[in-house]
Short mmCIF file of C-alpha atoms and ligand atoms in Angstrom, two decimals:
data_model
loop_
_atom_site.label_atom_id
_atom_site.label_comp_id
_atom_site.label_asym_id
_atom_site.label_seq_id
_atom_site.Cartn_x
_atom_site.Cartn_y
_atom_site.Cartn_z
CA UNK A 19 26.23 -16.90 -62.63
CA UNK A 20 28.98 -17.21 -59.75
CA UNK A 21 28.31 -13.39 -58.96
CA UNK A 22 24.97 -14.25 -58.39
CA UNK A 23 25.47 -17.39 -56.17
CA UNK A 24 27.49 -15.61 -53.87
CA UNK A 25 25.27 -12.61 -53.94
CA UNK A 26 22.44 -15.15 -52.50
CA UNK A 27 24.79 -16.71 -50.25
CA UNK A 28 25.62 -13.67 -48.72
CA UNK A 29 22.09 -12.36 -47.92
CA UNK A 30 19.45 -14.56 -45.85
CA UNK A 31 15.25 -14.35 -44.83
CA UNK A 32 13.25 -15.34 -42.36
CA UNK A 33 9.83 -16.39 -43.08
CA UNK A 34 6.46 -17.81 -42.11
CA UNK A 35 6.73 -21.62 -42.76
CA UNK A 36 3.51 -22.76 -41.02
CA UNK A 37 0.91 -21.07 -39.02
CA UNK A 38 0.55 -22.52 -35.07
CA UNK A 39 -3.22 -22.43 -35.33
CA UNK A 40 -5.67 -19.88 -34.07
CA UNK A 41 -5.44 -22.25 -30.78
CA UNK A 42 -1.99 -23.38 -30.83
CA UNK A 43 1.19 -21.65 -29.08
CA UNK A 44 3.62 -20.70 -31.35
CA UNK A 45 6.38 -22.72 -31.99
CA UNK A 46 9.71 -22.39 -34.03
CA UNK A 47 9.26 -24.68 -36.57
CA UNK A 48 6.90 -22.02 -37.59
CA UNK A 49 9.86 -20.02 -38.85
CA UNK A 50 12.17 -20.74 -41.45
CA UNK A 51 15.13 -19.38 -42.35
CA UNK A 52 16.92 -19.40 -45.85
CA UNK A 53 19.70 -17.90 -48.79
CA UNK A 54 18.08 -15.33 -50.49
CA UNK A 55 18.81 -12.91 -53.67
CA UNK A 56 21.03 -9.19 -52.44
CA UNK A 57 18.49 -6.65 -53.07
CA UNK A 58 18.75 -4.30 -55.84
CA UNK A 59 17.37 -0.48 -55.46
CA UNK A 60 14.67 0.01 -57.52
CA UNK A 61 14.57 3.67 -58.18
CA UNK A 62 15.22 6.64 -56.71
CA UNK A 63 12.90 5.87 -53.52
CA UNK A 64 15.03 2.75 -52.35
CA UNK A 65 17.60 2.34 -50.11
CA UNK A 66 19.97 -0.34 -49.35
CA UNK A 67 20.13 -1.37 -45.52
CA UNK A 68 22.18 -3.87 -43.58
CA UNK A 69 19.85 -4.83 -40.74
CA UNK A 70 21.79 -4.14 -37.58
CA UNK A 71 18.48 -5.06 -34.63
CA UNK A 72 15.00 -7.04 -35.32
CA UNK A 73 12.63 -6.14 -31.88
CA UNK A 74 10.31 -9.22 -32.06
CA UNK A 75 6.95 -8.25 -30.38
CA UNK A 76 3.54 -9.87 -29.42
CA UNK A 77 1.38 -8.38 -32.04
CA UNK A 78 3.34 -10.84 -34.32
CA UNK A 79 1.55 -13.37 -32.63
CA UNK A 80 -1.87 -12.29 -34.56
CA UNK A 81 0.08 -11.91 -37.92
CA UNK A 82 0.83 -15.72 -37.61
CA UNK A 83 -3.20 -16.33 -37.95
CA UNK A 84 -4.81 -16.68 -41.18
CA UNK A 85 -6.50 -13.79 -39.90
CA UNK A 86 -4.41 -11.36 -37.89
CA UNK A 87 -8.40 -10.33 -36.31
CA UNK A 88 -6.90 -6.82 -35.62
CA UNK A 89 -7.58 -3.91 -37.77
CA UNK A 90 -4.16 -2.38 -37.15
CA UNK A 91 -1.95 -5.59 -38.81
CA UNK A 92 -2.43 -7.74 -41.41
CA UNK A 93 -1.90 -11.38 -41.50
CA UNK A 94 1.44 -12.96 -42.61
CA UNK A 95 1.12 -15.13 -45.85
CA UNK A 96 3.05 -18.36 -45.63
CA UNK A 97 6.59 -18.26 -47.49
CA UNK A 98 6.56 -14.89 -47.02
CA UNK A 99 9.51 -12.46 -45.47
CA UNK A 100 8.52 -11.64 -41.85
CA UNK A 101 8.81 -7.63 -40.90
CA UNK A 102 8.54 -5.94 -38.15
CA UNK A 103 10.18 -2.82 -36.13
CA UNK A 104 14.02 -2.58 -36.99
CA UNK A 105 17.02 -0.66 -36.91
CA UNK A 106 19.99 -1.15 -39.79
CA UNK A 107 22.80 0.80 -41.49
CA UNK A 108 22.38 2.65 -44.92
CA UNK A 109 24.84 0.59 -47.56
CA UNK A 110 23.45 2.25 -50.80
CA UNK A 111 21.35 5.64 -51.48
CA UNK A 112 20.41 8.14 -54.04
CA UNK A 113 18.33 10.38 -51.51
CA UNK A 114 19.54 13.22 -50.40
CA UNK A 115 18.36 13.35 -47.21
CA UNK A 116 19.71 9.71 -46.25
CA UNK A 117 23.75 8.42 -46.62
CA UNK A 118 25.68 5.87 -46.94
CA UNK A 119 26.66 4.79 -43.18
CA UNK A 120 23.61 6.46 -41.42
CA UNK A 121 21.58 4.58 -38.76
CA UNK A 122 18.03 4.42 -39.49
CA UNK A 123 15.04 2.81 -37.99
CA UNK A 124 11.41 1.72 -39.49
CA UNK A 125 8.67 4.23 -39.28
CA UNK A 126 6.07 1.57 -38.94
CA UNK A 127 6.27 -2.21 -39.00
CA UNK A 128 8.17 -2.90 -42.04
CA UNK A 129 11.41 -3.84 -41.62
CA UNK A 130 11.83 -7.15 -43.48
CA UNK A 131 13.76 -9.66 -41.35
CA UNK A 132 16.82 -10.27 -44.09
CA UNK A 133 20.53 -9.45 -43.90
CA UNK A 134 20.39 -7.08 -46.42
CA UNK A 135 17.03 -5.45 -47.91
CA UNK A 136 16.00 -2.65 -49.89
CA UNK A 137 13.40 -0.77 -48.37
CA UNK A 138 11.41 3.06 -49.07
CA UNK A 139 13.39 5.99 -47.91
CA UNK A 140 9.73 6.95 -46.97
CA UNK A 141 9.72 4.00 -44.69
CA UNK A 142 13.14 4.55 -42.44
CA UNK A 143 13.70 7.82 -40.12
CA UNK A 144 17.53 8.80 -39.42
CA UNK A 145 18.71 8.10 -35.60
CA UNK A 146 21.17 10.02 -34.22
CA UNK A 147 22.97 7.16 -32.11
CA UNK A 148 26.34 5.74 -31.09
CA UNK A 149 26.19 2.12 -32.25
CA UNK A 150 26.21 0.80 -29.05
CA UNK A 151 23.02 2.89 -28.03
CA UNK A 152 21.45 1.37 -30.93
CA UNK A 153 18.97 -1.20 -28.74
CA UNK A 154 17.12 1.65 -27.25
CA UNK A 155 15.64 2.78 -30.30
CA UNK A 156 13.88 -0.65 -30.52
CA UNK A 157 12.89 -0.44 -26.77
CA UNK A 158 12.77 2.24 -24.25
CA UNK A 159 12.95 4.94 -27.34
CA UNK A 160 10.86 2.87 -29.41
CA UNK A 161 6.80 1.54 -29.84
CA UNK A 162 7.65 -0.23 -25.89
CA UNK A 163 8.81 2.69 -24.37
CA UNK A 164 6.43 5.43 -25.78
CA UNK A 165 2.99 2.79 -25.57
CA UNK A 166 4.51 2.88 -21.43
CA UNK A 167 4.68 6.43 -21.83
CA UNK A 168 1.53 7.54 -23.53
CA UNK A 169 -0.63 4.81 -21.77
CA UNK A 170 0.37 5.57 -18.79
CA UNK A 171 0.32 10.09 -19.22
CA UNK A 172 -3.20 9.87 -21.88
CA UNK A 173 -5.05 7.39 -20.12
CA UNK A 174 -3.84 7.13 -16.18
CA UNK A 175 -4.99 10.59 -15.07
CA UNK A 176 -2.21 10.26 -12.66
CA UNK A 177 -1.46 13.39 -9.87
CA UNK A 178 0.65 13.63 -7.61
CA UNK A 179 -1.81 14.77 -5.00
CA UNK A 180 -3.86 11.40 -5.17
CA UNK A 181 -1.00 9.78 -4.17
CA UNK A 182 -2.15 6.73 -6.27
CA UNK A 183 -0.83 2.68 -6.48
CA UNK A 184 -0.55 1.63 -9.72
CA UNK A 185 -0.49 -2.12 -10.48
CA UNK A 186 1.23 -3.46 -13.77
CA UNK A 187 1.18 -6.80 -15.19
CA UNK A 188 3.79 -8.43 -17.84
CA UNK A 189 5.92 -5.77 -15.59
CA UNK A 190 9.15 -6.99 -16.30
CA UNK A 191 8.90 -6.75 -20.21
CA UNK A 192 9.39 -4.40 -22.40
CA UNK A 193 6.14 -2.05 -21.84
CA UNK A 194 6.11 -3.20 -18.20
CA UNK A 195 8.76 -2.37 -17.16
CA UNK A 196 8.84 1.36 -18.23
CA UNK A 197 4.94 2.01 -17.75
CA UNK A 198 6.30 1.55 -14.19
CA UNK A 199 8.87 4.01 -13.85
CA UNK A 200 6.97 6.51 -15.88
CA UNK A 201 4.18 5.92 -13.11
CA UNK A 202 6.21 6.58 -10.38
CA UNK A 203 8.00 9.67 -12.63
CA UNK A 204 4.57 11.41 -13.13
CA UNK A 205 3.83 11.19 -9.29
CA UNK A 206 2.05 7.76 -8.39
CA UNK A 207 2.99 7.10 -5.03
CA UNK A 208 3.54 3.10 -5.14
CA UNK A 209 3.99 0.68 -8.12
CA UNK A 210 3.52 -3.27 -8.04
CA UNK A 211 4.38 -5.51 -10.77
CA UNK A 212 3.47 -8.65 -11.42
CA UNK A 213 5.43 -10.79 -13.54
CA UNK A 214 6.14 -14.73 -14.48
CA UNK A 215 9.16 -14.84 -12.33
CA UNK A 216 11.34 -14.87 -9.25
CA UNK A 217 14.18 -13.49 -10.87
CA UNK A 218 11.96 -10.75 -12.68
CA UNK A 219 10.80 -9.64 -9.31
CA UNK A 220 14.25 -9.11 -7.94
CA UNK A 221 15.05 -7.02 -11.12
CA UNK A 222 11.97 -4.88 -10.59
CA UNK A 223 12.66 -4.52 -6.64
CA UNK A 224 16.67 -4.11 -7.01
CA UNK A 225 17.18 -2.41 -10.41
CA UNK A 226 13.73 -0.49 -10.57
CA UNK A 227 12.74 0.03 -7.63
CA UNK A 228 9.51 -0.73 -7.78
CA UNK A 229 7.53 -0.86 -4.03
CA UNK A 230 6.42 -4.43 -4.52
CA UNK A 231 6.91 -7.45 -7.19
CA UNK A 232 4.68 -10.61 -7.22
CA UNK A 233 5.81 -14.10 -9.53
CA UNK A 234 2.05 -15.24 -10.64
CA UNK A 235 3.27 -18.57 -11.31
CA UNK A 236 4.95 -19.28 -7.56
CA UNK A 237 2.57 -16.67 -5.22
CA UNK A 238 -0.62 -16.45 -4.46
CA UNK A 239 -1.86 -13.40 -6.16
CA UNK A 240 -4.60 -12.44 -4.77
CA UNK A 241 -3.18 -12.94 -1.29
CA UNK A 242 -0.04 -11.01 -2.31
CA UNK A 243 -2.17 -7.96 -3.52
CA UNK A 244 -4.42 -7.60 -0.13
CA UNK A 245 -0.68 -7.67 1.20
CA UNK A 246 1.03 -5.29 -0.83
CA UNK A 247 -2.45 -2.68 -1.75
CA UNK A 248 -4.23 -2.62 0.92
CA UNK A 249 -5.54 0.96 0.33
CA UNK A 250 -7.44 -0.85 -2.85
CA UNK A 251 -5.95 -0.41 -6.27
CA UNK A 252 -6.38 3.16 -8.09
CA UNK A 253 -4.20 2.03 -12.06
CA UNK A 254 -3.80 -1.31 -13.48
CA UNK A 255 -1.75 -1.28 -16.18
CA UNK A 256 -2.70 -4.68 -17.97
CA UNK A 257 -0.59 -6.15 -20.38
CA UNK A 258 -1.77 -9.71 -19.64
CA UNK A 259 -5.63 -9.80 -19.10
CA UNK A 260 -7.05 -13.38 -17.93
CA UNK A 261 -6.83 -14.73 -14.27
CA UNK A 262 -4.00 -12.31 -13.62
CA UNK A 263 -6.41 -9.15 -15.04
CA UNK A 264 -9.53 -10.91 -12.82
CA UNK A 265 -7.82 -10.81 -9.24
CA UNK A 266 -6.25 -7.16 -9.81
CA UNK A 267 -9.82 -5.94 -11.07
CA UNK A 268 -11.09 -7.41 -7.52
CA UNK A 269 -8.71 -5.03 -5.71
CA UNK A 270 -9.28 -1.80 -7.43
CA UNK A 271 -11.02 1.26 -5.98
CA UNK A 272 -14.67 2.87 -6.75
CA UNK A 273 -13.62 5.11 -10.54
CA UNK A 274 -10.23 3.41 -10.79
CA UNK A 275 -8.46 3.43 -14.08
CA UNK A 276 -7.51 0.72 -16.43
CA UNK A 277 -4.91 0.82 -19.04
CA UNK A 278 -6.12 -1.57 -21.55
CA UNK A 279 -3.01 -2.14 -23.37
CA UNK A 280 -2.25 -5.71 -24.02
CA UNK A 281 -3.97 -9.07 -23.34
CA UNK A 282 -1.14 -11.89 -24.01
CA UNK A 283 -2.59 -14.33 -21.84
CA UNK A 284 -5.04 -14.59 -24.77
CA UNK A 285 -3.08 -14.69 -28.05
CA UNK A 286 -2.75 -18.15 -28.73
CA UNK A 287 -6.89 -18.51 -28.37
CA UNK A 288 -9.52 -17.75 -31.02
CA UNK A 289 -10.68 -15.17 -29.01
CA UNK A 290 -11.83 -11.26 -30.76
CA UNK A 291 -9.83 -8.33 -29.54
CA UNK A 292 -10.25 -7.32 -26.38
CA UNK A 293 -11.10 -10.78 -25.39
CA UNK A 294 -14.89 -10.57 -23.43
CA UNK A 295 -14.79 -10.62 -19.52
CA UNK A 296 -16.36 -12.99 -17.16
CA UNK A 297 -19.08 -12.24 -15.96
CA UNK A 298 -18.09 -11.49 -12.54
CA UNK A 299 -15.36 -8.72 -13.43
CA UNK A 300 -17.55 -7.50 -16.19
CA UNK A 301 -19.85 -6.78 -12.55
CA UNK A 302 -17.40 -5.25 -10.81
CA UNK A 303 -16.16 -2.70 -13.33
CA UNK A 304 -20.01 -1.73 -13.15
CA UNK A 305 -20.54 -1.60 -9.61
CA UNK A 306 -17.09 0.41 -9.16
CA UNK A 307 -17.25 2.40 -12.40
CA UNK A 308 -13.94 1.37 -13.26
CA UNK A 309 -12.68 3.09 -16.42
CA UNK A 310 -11.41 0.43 -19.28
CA UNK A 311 -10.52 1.93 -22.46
CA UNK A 312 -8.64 0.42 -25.07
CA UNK A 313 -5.34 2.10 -25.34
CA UNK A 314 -3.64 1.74 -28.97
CA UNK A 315 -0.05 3.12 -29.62
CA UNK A 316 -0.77 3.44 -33.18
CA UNK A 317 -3.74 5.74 -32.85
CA UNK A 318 -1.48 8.70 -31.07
CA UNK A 319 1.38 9.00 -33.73
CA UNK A 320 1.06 12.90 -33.10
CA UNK A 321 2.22 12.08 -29.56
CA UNK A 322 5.25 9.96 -30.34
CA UNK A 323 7.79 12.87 -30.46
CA UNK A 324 6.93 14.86 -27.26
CA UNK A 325 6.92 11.31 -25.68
CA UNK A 326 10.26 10.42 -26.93
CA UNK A 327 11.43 13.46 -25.57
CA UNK A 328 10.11 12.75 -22.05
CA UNK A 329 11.62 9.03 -22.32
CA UNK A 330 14.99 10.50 -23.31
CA UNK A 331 14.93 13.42 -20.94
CA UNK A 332 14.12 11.13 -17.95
CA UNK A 333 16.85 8.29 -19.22
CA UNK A 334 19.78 10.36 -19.75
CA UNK A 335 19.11 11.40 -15.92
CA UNK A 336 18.35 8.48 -14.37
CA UNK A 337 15.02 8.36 -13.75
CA UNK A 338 14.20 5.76 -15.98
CA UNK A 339 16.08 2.73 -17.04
CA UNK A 340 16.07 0.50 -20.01
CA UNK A 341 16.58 -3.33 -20.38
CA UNK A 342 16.83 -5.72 -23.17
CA UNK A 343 17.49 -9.29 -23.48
CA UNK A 344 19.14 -9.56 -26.81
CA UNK A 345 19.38 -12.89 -29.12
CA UNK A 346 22.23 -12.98 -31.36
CA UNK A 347 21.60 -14.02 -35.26
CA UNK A 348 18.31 -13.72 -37.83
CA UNK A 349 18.48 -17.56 -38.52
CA UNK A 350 17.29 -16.88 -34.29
CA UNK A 351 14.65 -14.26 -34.25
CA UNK A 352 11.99 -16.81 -34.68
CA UNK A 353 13.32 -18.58 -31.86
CA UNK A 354 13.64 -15.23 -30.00
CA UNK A 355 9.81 -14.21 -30.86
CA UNK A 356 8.76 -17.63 -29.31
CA UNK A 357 10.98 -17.00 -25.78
CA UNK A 358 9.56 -13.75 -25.36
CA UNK A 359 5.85 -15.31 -26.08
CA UNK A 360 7.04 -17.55 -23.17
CA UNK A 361 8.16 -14.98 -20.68
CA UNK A 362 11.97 -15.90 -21.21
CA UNK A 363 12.89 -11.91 -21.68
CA UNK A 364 13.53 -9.57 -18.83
CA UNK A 365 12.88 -6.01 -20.89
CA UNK A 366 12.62 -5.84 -24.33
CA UNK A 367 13.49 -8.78 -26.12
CA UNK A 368 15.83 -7.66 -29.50
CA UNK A 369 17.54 -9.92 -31.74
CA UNK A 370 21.18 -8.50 -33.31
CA UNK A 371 22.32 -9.27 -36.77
P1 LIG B 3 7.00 -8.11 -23.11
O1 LIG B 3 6.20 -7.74 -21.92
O2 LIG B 3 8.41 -7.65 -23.18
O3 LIG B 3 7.01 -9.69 -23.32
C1 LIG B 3 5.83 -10.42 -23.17
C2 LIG B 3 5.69 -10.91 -21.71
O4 LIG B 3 4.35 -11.33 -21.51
C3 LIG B 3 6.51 -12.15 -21.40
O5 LIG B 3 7.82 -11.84 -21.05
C4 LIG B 3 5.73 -12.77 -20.24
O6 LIG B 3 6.23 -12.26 -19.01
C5 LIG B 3 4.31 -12.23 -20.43
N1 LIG B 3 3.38 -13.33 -20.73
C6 LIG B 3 3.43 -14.20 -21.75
N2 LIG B 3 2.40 -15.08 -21.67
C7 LIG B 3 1.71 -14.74 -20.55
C8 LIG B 3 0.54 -15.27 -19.93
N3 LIG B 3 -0.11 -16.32 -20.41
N4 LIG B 3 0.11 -14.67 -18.78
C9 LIG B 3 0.75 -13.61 -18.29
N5 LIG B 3 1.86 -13.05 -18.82
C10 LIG B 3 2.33 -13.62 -19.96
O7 LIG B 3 6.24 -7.64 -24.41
P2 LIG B 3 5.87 -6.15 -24.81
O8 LIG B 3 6.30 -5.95 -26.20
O9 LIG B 3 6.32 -5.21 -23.77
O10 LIG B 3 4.27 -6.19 -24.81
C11 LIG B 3 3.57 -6.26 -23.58
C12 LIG B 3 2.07 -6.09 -23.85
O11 LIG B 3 1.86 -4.82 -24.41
C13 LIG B 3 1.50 -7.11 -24.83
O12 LIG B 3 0.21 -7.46 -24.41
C14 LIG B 3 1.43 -6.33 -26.12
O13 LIG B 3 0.45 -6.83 -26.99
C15 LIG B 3 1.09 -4.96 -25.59
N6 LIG B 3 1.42 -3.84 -26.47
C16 LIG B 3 0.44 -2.98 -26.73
C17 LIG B 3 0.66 -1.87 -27.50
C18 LIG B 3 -0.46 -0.91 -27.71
O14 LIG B 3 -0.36 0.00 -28.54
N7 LIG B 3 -1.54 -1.07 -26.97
C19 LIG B 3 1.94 -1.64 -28.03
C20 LIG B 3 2.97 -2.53 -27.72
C21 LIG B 3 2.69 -3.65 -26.94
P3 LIG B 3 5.98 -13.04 -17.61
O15 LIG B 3 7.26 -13.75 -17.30
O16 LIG B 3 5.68 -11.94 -16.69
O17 LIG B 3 4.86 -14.00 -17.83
#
């Protein structure tokens, strides 16, 4: 009985406590937190893992409906353990391939948010990684960095010779802010982000060196893009959709390209995925025969390695740099999900154990 209570007091959860609504920003008083049993390993196929990172991501957002109204995750049940992408350290294992002390990360989106959990051996991959390189598995090595990477190589159709200006919104985050770089790796000749804040721009001017940053919530966008693209726009990397989405669609060029990879501005309506255009854009992307295709990660797992690869190659020499805003504590990744929802994160936004 005693080895048990301390067992529970030494492991914790995180889980859905209420839902905000299919119309309701998420709040955190949505998540709970609580003492819960250490796991066991249930046969040979289990490990033991000491969670080490949570990334918290805005899918989640749609797993916090009763209906997550995407065919690619399901909803979260209330009272139920929240998982997601993670990273931990191996405590316990009977596999051969997997030992006690080896980093490994989720395959997929299972990594329960507790302390301690037992999860498939099927489920985790082995990193090779210092543990202070550990964060970039969860961000510029990880879904982030290769949806900026694939989106941007599968979809862009950029050349070097078109000398092409790519516009990215959300560009400071965690997709953003490497869809950029990789742009300007593969050969577009300018990049412009748009992001939520002053200090965001100066990071993507100063650190990235993007050719031109725009806040949305202090500029005037539209004025700000005849400024900065006046030769039209030829990529738009949209993370946001909404206003934001409308005014860059009114600068881009006759069979531009956009990379339909995210649409945040929409996740706390009761809207379908993609949400529907006004009319007037819908207009335009006729009249110009603009190219919008959804782009999902998840649908180009074949790609993931060769991407990694790229992401890694161009890191380690400088091409392409990685940030993360990191909270500190699960009994805090709820309240880490909700910043990021709220453009508080400049990269990706992680939460350490
Ligand atoms: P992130 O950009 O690191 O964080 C989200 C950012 O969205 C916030 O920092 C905030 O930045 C911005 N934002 C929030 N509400 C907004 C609003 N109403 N209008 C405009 N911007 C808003 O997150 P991420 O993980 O990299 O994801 C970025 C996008 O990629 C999301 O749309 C996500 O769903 C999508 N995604 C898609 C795939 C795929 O396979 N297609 C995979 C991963 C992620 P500001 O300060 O700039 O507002």
């Amino acid at each position: 009985m005693v080895v048990l209570y301390i067992q529970m007091a030494l492991n914790k959860r995180v889980y859905l406590k209420s839902r905000p609504g299919a119309n309701g920003s998420p709040s955190i008083s949505n998540f709970s937190c609580e003492m819960c049993e250490y796991p066991v390993m249930e046969n040979e196929e289990s490990i033991i893992v000491k969670t080490l990172y949570l990334s918290v991501d805005p899918y989640m957002r749609c797993c916090m409906n009763s209906d997550s109204g995407v065919d690619y995750v399901k909803a979260w049940q209330l009272g139920s353990t929240i998982a997601g992408p993670g990273i931990g350290m191996v405590l316990e294992s009977k596999s051969e391939t997997l030992h006690k002390g080896d980093f490994v990360i989720s395959s997929g989106l299972e990594w329960p948010w507790k302390l301690y959990a037992a999860v498939k051996n099927c489920e985790v991959e082995k990193i090779k990684s210092t543990q202070d390189n550990l964060p970039l598995f969860l961000s510029i090595f990880g879904i982030s960095g290769i949806t900026a990477a694939l989106g941007v190589s599968l979809k862009g159709g950029v050349e070097a010779s078109l000398k092409q200006l790519m516009v990215v919104s959300a560009a400071a985050g965690g997709c953003g802010s490497v869809a950029g770089q990789v742009a300007k790796v593969l050969g577009c000749s300018k990049v412009v982000g748009i992001c939520g804040s002053e200090e965001k721009c100066m990071f993507l001017m100063d650190e990235l060196h993007f050719d031109g940053a725009i806040c949305y919530k202090t500029q005037n966008v539209d004025e700000e893009l005849s400024r900065l693209c006046p030769e039209g726009v030829d990529l738009y990397f949209d993370n946001v959709g909404g206003t934001v989405s409308d005014l860059v669609i009114s600068h881009m060029n006759h069979k531009s390209c956009i990379i339909l990879c995210g649409q945040i501005s929409k996740y706390n309506e009761d809207v379908p995925y993609p949400p529907p255009l006004s009319t007037e854009t819908s207009k335009i992307l006729r009249q110009r025969e603009i190219n919008r295709e959804r782009f999902l990660v998840l649908n180009h797992k074949e790609k993931w390695k060769e991407a990694l690869h790229f992401l890694q190659k161009e890191y380690n020499t400088g091409n392409i740099k990685s940030k993360e805003t990191i909270a500190h504590g699960l009994e805090n990744a709820g309240s880490a999900f909700v910043s990021m929802m709220n453009g508080c994160n400049i990269g990706k936004q992680l939460v350490k154990l």
